[in-house]
GROMACS .gro file of C-alpha atoms in nm:
model
  380
    1UNK     CA    1   0.000   0.000   0.000
    2UNK     CA    2   0.128   0.345  -0.088
    3UNK     CA    3   0.189   0.596   0.187
    4UNK     CA    4  -0.090   0.848   0.247
    5UNK     CA    5  -0.040   1.201   0.380
    6UNK     CA    6  -0.262   1.387   0.626
    7UNK     CA    7  -0.259   1.767   0.649
    8UNK     CA    8  -0.300   1.891   1.007
    9UNK     CA    9  -0.420   2.251   1.035
   10UNK     CA   10  -0.308   2.407   1.365
   11UNK     CA   11  -0.250   2.758   1.495
   12UNK     CA   12   0.121   2.706   1.568
   13UNK     CA   13   0.390   2.441   1.607
   14UNK     CA   14   0.464   2.562   1.961
   15UNK     CA   15   0.619   2.301   2.190
   16UNK     CA   16   0.408   2.444   2.473
   17UNK     CA   17   0.079   2.381   2.290
   18UNK     CA   18  -0.134   2.105   2.440
   19UNK     CA   19  -0.290   2.031   2.102
   20UNK     CA   20   0.050   2.002   1.933
   21UNK     CA   21   0.168   1.782   2.218
   22UNK     CA   22  -0.115   1.537   2.149
   23UNK     CA   23  -0.060   1.539   1.772
   24UNK     CA   24   0.314   1.481   1.815
   25UNK     CA   25   0.249   1.187   2.048
   26UNK     CA   26   0.049   1.023   1.770
   27UNK     CA   27   0.296   1.128   1.502
   28UNK     CA   28   0.595   0.971   1.681
   29UNK     CA   29   0.411   0.640   1.724
   30UNK     CA   30   0.216   0.601   1.401
   31UNK     CA   31   0.360   0.385   1.120
   32UNK     CA   32   0.501   0.664   0.904
   33UNK     CA   33   0.567   0.426   0.616
   34UNK     CA   34   0.188   0.406   0.584
   35UNK     CA   35   0.068   0.743   0.718
   36UNK     CA   36   0.266   1.067   0.711
   37UNK     CA   37   0.172   1.403   0.867
   38UNK     CA   38   0.223   1.752   0.727
   39UNK     CA   39   0.132   2.075   0.907
   40UNK     CA   40  -0.023   2.405   0.800
   41UNK     CA   41   0.005   2.680   1.064
   42UNK     CA   42  -0.018   3.059   1.093
   43UNK     CA   43   0.158   3.161   1.419
   44UNK     CA   44   0.535   3.151   1.441
   45UNK     CA   45   0.686   3.086   1.786
   46UNK     CA   46   1.046   3.068   1.913
   47UNK     CA   47   1.007   2.714   2.049
   48UNK     CA   48   0.854   2.489   1.785
   49UNK     CA   49   0.835   2.126   1.672
   50UNK     CA   50   0.945   2.218   1.319
   51UNK     CA   51   1.283   2.041   1.329
   52UNK     CA   52   1.136   1.721   1.476
   53UNK     CA   53   0.855   1.720   1.219
   54UNK     CA   54   1.108   1.741   0.937
   55UNK     CA   55   1.320   1.467   1.097
   56UNK     CA   56   1.011   1.246   1.104
   57UNK     CA   57   0.950   1.308   0.733
   58UNK     CA   58   0.682   1.575   0.752
   59UNK     CA   59   0.648   1.913   0.583
   60UNK     CA   60   0.544   2.243   0.742
   61UNK     CA   61   0.368   2.532   0.569
   62UNK     CA   62   0.340   2.877   0.719
   63UNK     CA   63   0.053   3.088   0.581
   64UNK     CA   64  -0.086   3.424   0.701
   65UNK     CA   65  -0.339   3.409   0.982
   66UNK     CA   66  -0.697   3.439   0.851
   67UNK     CA   67  -0.855   3.773   0.944
   68UNK     CA   68  -1.182   3.937   0.854
   69UNK     CA   69  -1.010   4.261   0.762
   70UNK     CA   70  -0.817   4.094   0.479
   71UNK     CA   71  -1.043   3.796   0.414
   72UNK     CA   72  -1.040   3.817   0.034
   73UNK     CA   73  -0.661   3.848   0.013
   74UNK     CA   74  -0.609   3.566   0.264
   75UNK     CA   75  -0.859   3.347   0.082
   76UNK     CA   76  -0.653   3.381  -0.235
   77UNK     CA   77  -0.342   3.263  -0.047
   78UNK     CA   78  -0.519   2.957   0.095
   79UNK     CA   79  -0.692   2.887  -0.234
   80UNK     CA   80  -0.355   2.885  -0.411
   81UNK     CA   81  -0.208   2.659  -0.143
   82UNK     CA   82  -0.478   2.395  -0.186
   83UNK     CA   83  -0.475   2.432  -0.562
   84UNK     CA   84  -0.104   2.349  -0.563
   85UNK     CA   85  -0.097   2.089  -0.284
   86UNK     CA   86  -0.436   1.921  -0.246
   87UNK     CA   87  -0.340   1.623  -0.465
   88UNK     CA   88  -0.084   1.518  -0.199
   89UNK     CA   89  -0.344   1.465   0.074
   90UNK     CA   90  -0.608   1.208   0.157
   91UNK     CA   91  -0.740   1.412   0.449
   92UNK     CA   92  -0.739   1.753   0.613
   93UNK     CA   93  -0.740   1.721   0.991
   94UNK     CA   94  -0.859   2.057   1.126
   95UNK     CA   95  -0.776   2.141   1.487
   96UNK     CA   96  -0.855   2.514   1.462
   97UNK     CA   97  -1.225   2.439   1.426
   98UNK     CA   98  -1.340   2.802   1.402
   99UNK     CA   99  -1.171   2.807   1.057
  100UNK     CA  100  -1.399   2.531   0.927
  101UNK     CA  101  -1.600   2.762   0.700
  102UNK     CA  102  -1.277   2.879   0.540
  103UNK     CA  103  -1.041   2.580   0.522
  104UNK     CA  104  -1.270   2.282   0.461
  105UNK     CA  105  -1.466   2.411   0.157
  106UNK     CA  106  -1.136   2.512  -0.007
  107UNK     CA  107  -0.991   2.166   0.056
  108UNK     CA  108  -1.308   2.005  -0.083
  109UNK     CA  109  -1.297   2.229  -0.388
  110UNK     CA  110  -0.963   2.079  -0.486
  111UNK     CA  111  -1.060   1.717  -0.428
  112UNK     CA  112  -0.974   1.628  -0.068
  113UNK     CA  113  -1.247   1.388   0.044
  114UNK     CA  114  -1.177   1.330   0.414
  115UNK     CA  115  -1.253   1.651   0.603
  116UNK     CA  116  -1.192   1.598   0.974
  117UNK     CA  117  -1.288   1.842   1.249
  118UNK     CA  118  -1.131   1.781   1.592
  119UNK     CA  119  -1.276   1.931   1.911
  120UNK     CA  120  -1.016   1.985   2.185
  121UNK     CA  121  -1.211   2.193   2.437
  122UNK     CA  122  -1.536   2.229   2.628
  123UNK     CA  123  -1.546   2.605   2.562
  124UNK     CA  124  -1.507   2.817   2.252
  125UNK     CA  125  -1.274   3.060   2.430
  126UNK     CA  126  -1.184   3.186   2.777
  127UNK     CA  127  -1.286   3.537   2.665
  128UNK     CA  128  -1.657   3.616   2.630
  129UNK     CA  129  -1.648   3.806   2.299
  130UNK     CA  130  -1.409   3.556   2.143
  131UNK     CA  131  -1.631   3.271   2.261
  132UNK     CA  132  -1.937   3.425   2.093
  133UNK     CA  133  -1.739   3.485   1.773
  134UNK     CA  134  -1.600   3.130   1.767
  135UNK     CA  135  -1.940   2.979   1.842
  136UNK     CA  136  -2.087   3.157   1.539
  137UNK     CA  137  -1.793   3.056   1.320
  138UNK     CA  138  -1.835   2.694   1.424
  139UNK     CA  139  -2.205   2.673   1.339
  140UNK     CA  140  -2.140   2.538   0.985
  141UNK     CA  141  -1.897   2.270   1.102
  142UNK     CA  142  -2.142   1.979   1.093
  143UNK     CA  143  -2.197   2.045   0.722
  144UNK     CA  144  -1.841   2.140   0.631
  145UNK     CA  145  -1.673   1.837   0.792
  146UNK     CA  146  -1.764   1.476   0.720
  147UNK     CA  147  -1.561   1.313   0.999
  148UNK     CA  148  -1.597   1.427   1.361
  149UNK     CA  149  -1.326   1.380   1.624
  150UNK     CA  150  -1.313   1.495   1.988
  151UNK     CA  151  -1.069   1.450   2.276
  152UNK     CA  152  -1.358   1.355   2.505
  153UNK     CA  153  -1.734   1.311   2.490
  154UNK     CA  154  -1.768   1.643   2.674
  155UNK     CA  155  -1.563   1.821   2.407
  156UNK     CA  156  -1.767   1.647   2.140
  157UNK     CA  157  -2.096   1.765   2.289
  158UNK     CA  158  -1.967   2.123   2.299
  159UNK     CA  159  -1.886   2.137   1.927
  160UNK     CA  160  -2.124   1.890   1.765
  161UNK     CA  161  -2.415   1.859   2.010
  162UNK     CA  162  -2.541   1.578   2.234
  163UNK     CA  163  -2.740   1.403   1.962
  164UNK     CA  164  -2.443   1.352   1.733
  165UNK     CA  165  -2.224   1.228   2.020
  166UNK     CA  166  -2.492   0.994   2.158
  167UNK     CA  167  -2.559   0.849   1.812
  168UNK     CA  168  -2.196   0.740   1.782
  169UNK     CA  169  -2.109   0.979   1.498
  170UNK     CA  170  -1.826   1.141   1.694
  171UNK     CA  171  -1.505   0.943   1.737
  172UNK     CA  172  -1.318   1.009   2.061
  173UNK     CA  173  -0.943   1.027   2.000
  174UNK     CA  174  -0.792   0.996   2.345
  175UNK     CA  175  -0.511   1.230   2.446
  176UNK     CA  176  -0.285   0.928   2.476
  177UNK     CA  177   0.070   0.928   2.609
  178UNK     CA  178   0.379   0.710   2.621
  179UNK     CA  179   0.302   0.540   2.951
  180UNK     CA  180   0.649   0.390   2.986
  181UNK     CA  181   0.803   0.736   2.958
  182UNK     CA  182   0.598   0.860   3.256
  183UNK     CA  183   0.611   0.544   3.469
  184UNK     CA  184   0.712   0.624   3.827
  185UNK     CA  185   1.089   0.620   3.873
  186UNK     CA  186   1.232   0.688   4.219
  187UNK     CA  187   1.585   0.746   4.083
  188UNK     CA  188   1.469   1.024   3.850
  189UNK     CA  189   1.258   1.168   4.131
  190UNK     CA  190   1.563   1.191   4.358
  191UNK     CA  191   1.784   1.342   4.086
  192UNK     CA  192   1.538   1.618   3.990
  193UNK     CA  193   1.462   1.704   4.351
  194UNK     CA  194   1.835   1.737   4.417
  195UNK     CA  195   1.881   1.954   4.108
  196UNK     CA  196   1.601   2.185   4.223
  197UNK     CA  197   1.723   2.175   4.584
  198UNK     CA  198   1.386   2.049   4.709
  199UNK     CA  199   1.500   1.712   4.849
  200UNK     CA  200   1.283   1.701   5.162
  201UNK     CA  201   1.006   1.939   5.056
  202UNK     CA  202   0.636   1.869   4.998
  203UNK     CA  203   0.615   1.939   4.624
  204UNK     CA  204   0.293   2.068   4.471
  205UNK     CA  205   0.311   2.053   4.093
  206UNK     CA  206   0.129   2.193   3.794
  207UNK     CA  207   0.192   2.180   3.418
  208UNK     CA  208   0.009   2.420   3.193
  209UNK     CA  209   0.019   2.726   2.977
  210UNK     CA  210  -0.004   3.055   3.164
  211UNK     CA  211  -0.346   3.154   3.034
  212UNK     CA  212  -0.674   3.246   3.200
  213UNK     CA  213  -0.830   2.901   3.158
  214UNK     CA  214  -0.559   2.740   3.372
  215UNK     CA  215  -0.651   2.958   3.673
  216UNK     CA  216  -0.296   3.004   3.806
  217UNK     CA  217  -0.404   3.287   4.037
  218UNK     CA  218  -0.629   3.052   4.234
  219UNK     CA  219  -0.351   2.791   4.229
  220UNK     CA  220  -0.124   3.043   4.404
  221UNK     CA  221  -0.395   3.104   4.664
  222UNK     CA  222  -0.422   2.729   4.724
  223UNK     CA  223  -0.048   2.706   4.769
  224UNK     CA  224  -0.048   2.996   5.019
  225UNK     CA  225  -0.294   2.794   5.230
  226UNK     CA  226  -0.092   2.473   5.191
  227UNK     CA  227   0.221   2.651   5.308
  228UNK     CA  228   0.045   2.777   5.620
  229UNK     CA  229  -0.011   2.414   5.721
  230UNK     CA  230   0.306   2.270   5.569
  231UNK     CA  231   0.582   2.535   5.571
  232UNK     CA  232   0.821   2.292   5.401
  233UNK     CA  233   0.618   2.313   5.078
  234UNK     CA  234   0.725   2.424   4.732
  235UNK     CA  235   0.523   2.485   4.415
  236UNK     CA  236   0.675   2.396   4.079
  237UNK     CA  237   0.515   2.537   3.766
  238UNK     CA  238   0.604   2.404   3.422
  239UNK     CA  239   0.496   2.607   3.120
  240UNK     CA  240   0.497   2.944   2.952
  241UNK     CA  241   0.234   3.183   2.825
  242UNK     CA  242   0.096   3.537   2.816
  243UNK     CA  243   0.014   3.556   3.188
  244UNK     CA  244   0.354   3.435   3.313
  245UNK     CA  245   0.472   3.783   3.419
  246UNK     CA  246   0.143   3.851   3.600
  247UNK     CA  247   0.167   3.525   3.795
  248UNK     CA  248   0.531   3.591   3.886
  249UNK     CA  249   0.428   3.934   4.016
  250UNK     CA  250   0.143   3.784   4.220
  251UNK     CA  251   0.374   3.521   4.371
  252UNK     CA  252   0.596   3.806   4.490
  253UNK     CA  253   0.293   4.004   4.611
  254UNK     CA  254   0.166   3.701   4.809
  255UNK     CA  255   0.506   3.659   4.973
  256UNK     CA  256   0.570   3.311   4.829
  257UNK     CA  257   0.819   3.405   4.557
  258UNK     CA  258   1.104   3.202   4.711
  259UNK     CA  259   0.882   2.892   4.731
  260UNK     CA  260   0.754   2.896   4.373
  261UNK     CA  261   0.975   2.757   4.095
  262UNK     CA  262   0.890   2.879   3.746
  263UNK     CA  263   1.058   2.617   3.527
  264UNK     CA  264   0.943   2.730   3.183
  265UNK     CA  265   0.869   2.491   2.897
  266UNK     CA  266   1.036   2.152   2.932
  267UNK     CA  267   1.088   1.879   2.674
  268UNK     CA  268   1.144   1.623   2.953
  269UNK     CA  269   0.821   1.688   3.143
  270UNK     CA  270   0.820   1.323   3.252
  271UNK     CA  271   1.122   1.388   3.476
  272UNK     CA  272   0.964   1.683   3.655
  273UNK     CA  273   0.638   1.495   3.715
  274UNK     CA  274   0.844   1.237   3.907
  275UNK     CA  275   0.962   1.509   4.144
  276UNK     CA  276   0.609   1.612   4.245
  277UNK     CA  277   0.413   1.482   4.546
  278UNK     CA  278   0.070   1.598   4.424
  279UNK     CA  279  -0.062   1.739   4.098
  280UNK     CA  280  -0.309   2.029   4.122
  281UNK     CA  281  -0.517   2.160   3.831
  282UNK     CA  282  -0.786   2.418   3.917
  283UNK     CA  283  -0.870   2.490   3.550
  284UNK     CA  284  -1.179   2.689   3.454
  285UNK     CA  285  -1.232   2.446   3.165
  286UNK     CA  286  -1.048   2.177   2.968
  287UNK     CA  287  -1.122   1.939   2.682
  288UNK     CA  288  -0.937   1.650   2.840
  289UNK     CA  289  -0.605   1.761   2.993
  290UNK     CA  290  -0.318   1.542   2.874
  291UNK     CA  291  -0.109   1.664   3.168
  292UNK     CA  292  -0.367   1.506   3.398
  293UNK     CA  293  -0.312   1.171   3.225
  294UNK     CA  294   0.067   1.215   3.245
  295UNK     CA  295   0.046   1.287   3.618
  296UNK     CA  296  -0.161   0.974   3.676
  297UNK     CA  297   0.080   0.767   3.466
  298UNK     CA  298   0.355   0.883   3.706
  299UNK     CA  299   0.148   0.752   3.998
  300UNK     CA  300   0.055   1.094   4.136
  301UNK     CA  301  -0.258   1.181   4.327
  302UNK     CA  302  -0.439   1.452   4.130
  303UNK     CA  303  -0.666   1.732   4.247
  304UNK     CA  304  -0.867   1.875   3.959
  305UNK     CA  305  -1.151   2.125   3.938
  306UNK     CA  306  -1.499   1.982   3.891
  307UNK     CA  307  -1.540   2.186   3.573
  308UNK     CA  308  -1.310   1.936   3.397
  309UNK     CA  309  -1.467   1.628   3.237
  310UNK     CA  310  -1.474   1.322   3.464
  311UNK     CA  311  -1.336   1.124   3.169
  312UNK     CA  312  -0.988   1.228   3.285
  313UNK     CA  313  -1.019   1.020   3.605
  314UNK     CA  314  -0.839   0.687   3.576
  315UNK     CA  315  -0.650   0.638   3.902
  316UNK     CA  316  -0.633   0.865   4.210
  317UNK     CA  317  -0.819   1.176   4.096
  318UNK     CA  318  -1.021   1.400   4.325
  319UNK     CA  319  -1.251   1.665   4.181
  320UNK     CA  320  -1.292   1.980   4.388
  321UNK     CA  321  -1.545   2.260   4.355
  322UNK     CA  322  -1.406   2.585   4.215
  323UNK     CA  323  -1.651   2.777   4.432
  324UNK     CA  324  -1.483   2.630   4.741
  325UNK     CA  325  -1.219   2.842   4.911
  326UNK     CA  326  -0.846   2.796   4.862
  327UNK     CA  327  -0.821   2.677   5.224
  328UNK     CA  328  -1.073   2.398   5.153
  329UNK     CA  329  -0.864   2.285   4.857
  330UNK     CA  330  -0.548   2.298   5.069
  331UNK     CA  331  -0.702   2.095   5.353
  332UNK     CA  332  -0.826   1.830   5.110
  333UNK     CA  333  -0.489   1.808   4.933
  334UNK     CA  334  -0.297   1.767   5.257
  335UNK     CA  335  -0.545   1.525   5.412
  336UNK     CA  336  -0.568   1.291   5.116
  337UNK     CA  337  -0.200   1.296   5.024
  338UNK     CA  338  -0.076   1.210   5.375
  339UNK     CA  339   0.083   0.862   5.368
  340UNK     CA  340  -0.010   0.821   4.999
  341UNK     CA  341   0.213   0.564   4.826
  342UNK     CA  342   0.281   0.591   4.454
  343UNK     CA  343   0.254   0.278   4.244
  344UNK     CA  344   0.276   0.157   3.885
  345UNK     CA  345  -0.042   0.267   3.703
  346UNK     CA  346   0.061   0.148   3.353
  347UNK     CA  347  -0.203  -0.123   3.328
  348UNK     CA  348  -0.488   0.107   3.434
  349UNK     CA  349  -0.382   0.383   3.193
  350UNK     CA  350  -0.359   0.130   2.907
  351UNK     CA  351  -0.699  -0.025   2.982
  352UNK     CA  352  -0.856   0.321   2.986
  353UNK     CA  353  -0.732   0.381   2.629
  354UNK     CA  354  -0.449   0.625   2.694
  355UNK     CA  355  -0.148   0.416   2.590
  356UNK     CA  356  -0.017   0.583   2.274
  357UNK     CA  357   0.128   0.260   2.134
  358UNK     CA  358  -0.223   0.117   2.102
  359UNK     CA  359  -0.410   0.437   2.025
  360UNK     CA  360  -0.173   0.543   1.744
  361UNK     CA  361  -0.232   0.208   1.575
  362UNK     CA  362  -0.608   0.262   1.595
  363UNK     CA  363  -0.583   0.612   1.444
  364UNK     CA  364  -0.357   0.480   1.169
  365UNK     CA  365  -0.612   0.209   1.085
  366UNK     CA  366  -0.890   0.468   1.082
  367UNK     CA  367  -0.705   0.692   0.835
  368UNK     CA  368  -0.626   0.394   0.611
  369UNK     CA  369  -0.978   0.252   0.629
  370UNK     CA  370  -1.132   0.587   0.532
  371UNK     CA  371  -0.873   0.621   0.254
  372UNK     CA  372  -0.976   0.286   0.106
  373UNK     CA  373  -1.349   0.364   0.137
  374UNK     CA  374  -1.306   0.699  -0.039
  375UNK     CA  375  -1.097   0.541  -0.315
  376UNK     CA  376  -1.361   0.273  -0.378
  377UNK     CA  377  -1.632   0.539  -0.404
  378UNK     CA  378  -1.424   0.728  -0.660
  379UNK     CA  379  -1.390   0.412  -0.871
  380UNK     CA  380  -1.766   0.363  -0.897
   0.00000   0.00000   0.00000
């Protein structure tokens, strides 16, 4: 069988992007002799997956970001792109779903048959006006796409509606991970804790982009309360984003600056998860947080806001109410984590469908099956 190529449409190739992290997990583990990925994006960032994509055999295309002010000019650019490149692709896999009205008809116009929309969130935006705009832009998606993906049933209901999800017309593509990479390792835990000079500390951890949805401000408040009860506590934050400076300022304002470690974006996240004692995620909303799966794969007890889909819970996950005070969160975290023993969770993560070795094979078979079906229809 000849190799087929899939065009993924994303906002950026940023190594800190949760969506790109999920795609790259699949890309590294899919059989690239059969299925190859290319990427179309419109935001350039300093830290990107571009080199790795090229090493894996993929191509990247940077095009101007679609905007209403220059819609006609931008349309010409995208039209020319698909006119020149559409024959290479068996599918367009759209992750920036609000661009469905723009990207998918153009791809269809030049003969691409598989038009995939992929829902990664349970909200259209963390900003009210942007959410209204994106909701309106996504209204045509059920007609523009002909294959519907979502990272969870909750994310599927948000974009496609309950009826389509309940009827089985939405395929859940789990935010799967390399479970062996995150498996609990006491040697790595000791090394990282020594490097960070936190050997005997109670380590509260969080991984996430510094953006409103992640609710870092409330996380700092929780940590303030934890430190009142456990002075030997430290908070490690992995990630980058637009609100990083604000959160650093608030840590200083709250008097906890010396106890908060801002580690930036890390390629070896699995090592830093080992160093944590608990994982805390008070997000305002999530599709299905891959970092929550990674934390569980490392054997951590997780404390997650009840606004996040319960589909994330596989091992020791406790959902807490965002309307509860920071002190309530702190008390619950300390109480439940006392005498907690980490253990190997590989089997549970795999059975729940989050082992990338298995899930990548399933996605590969899906792409190939749809490719064969479309080819047979063309022959009729």
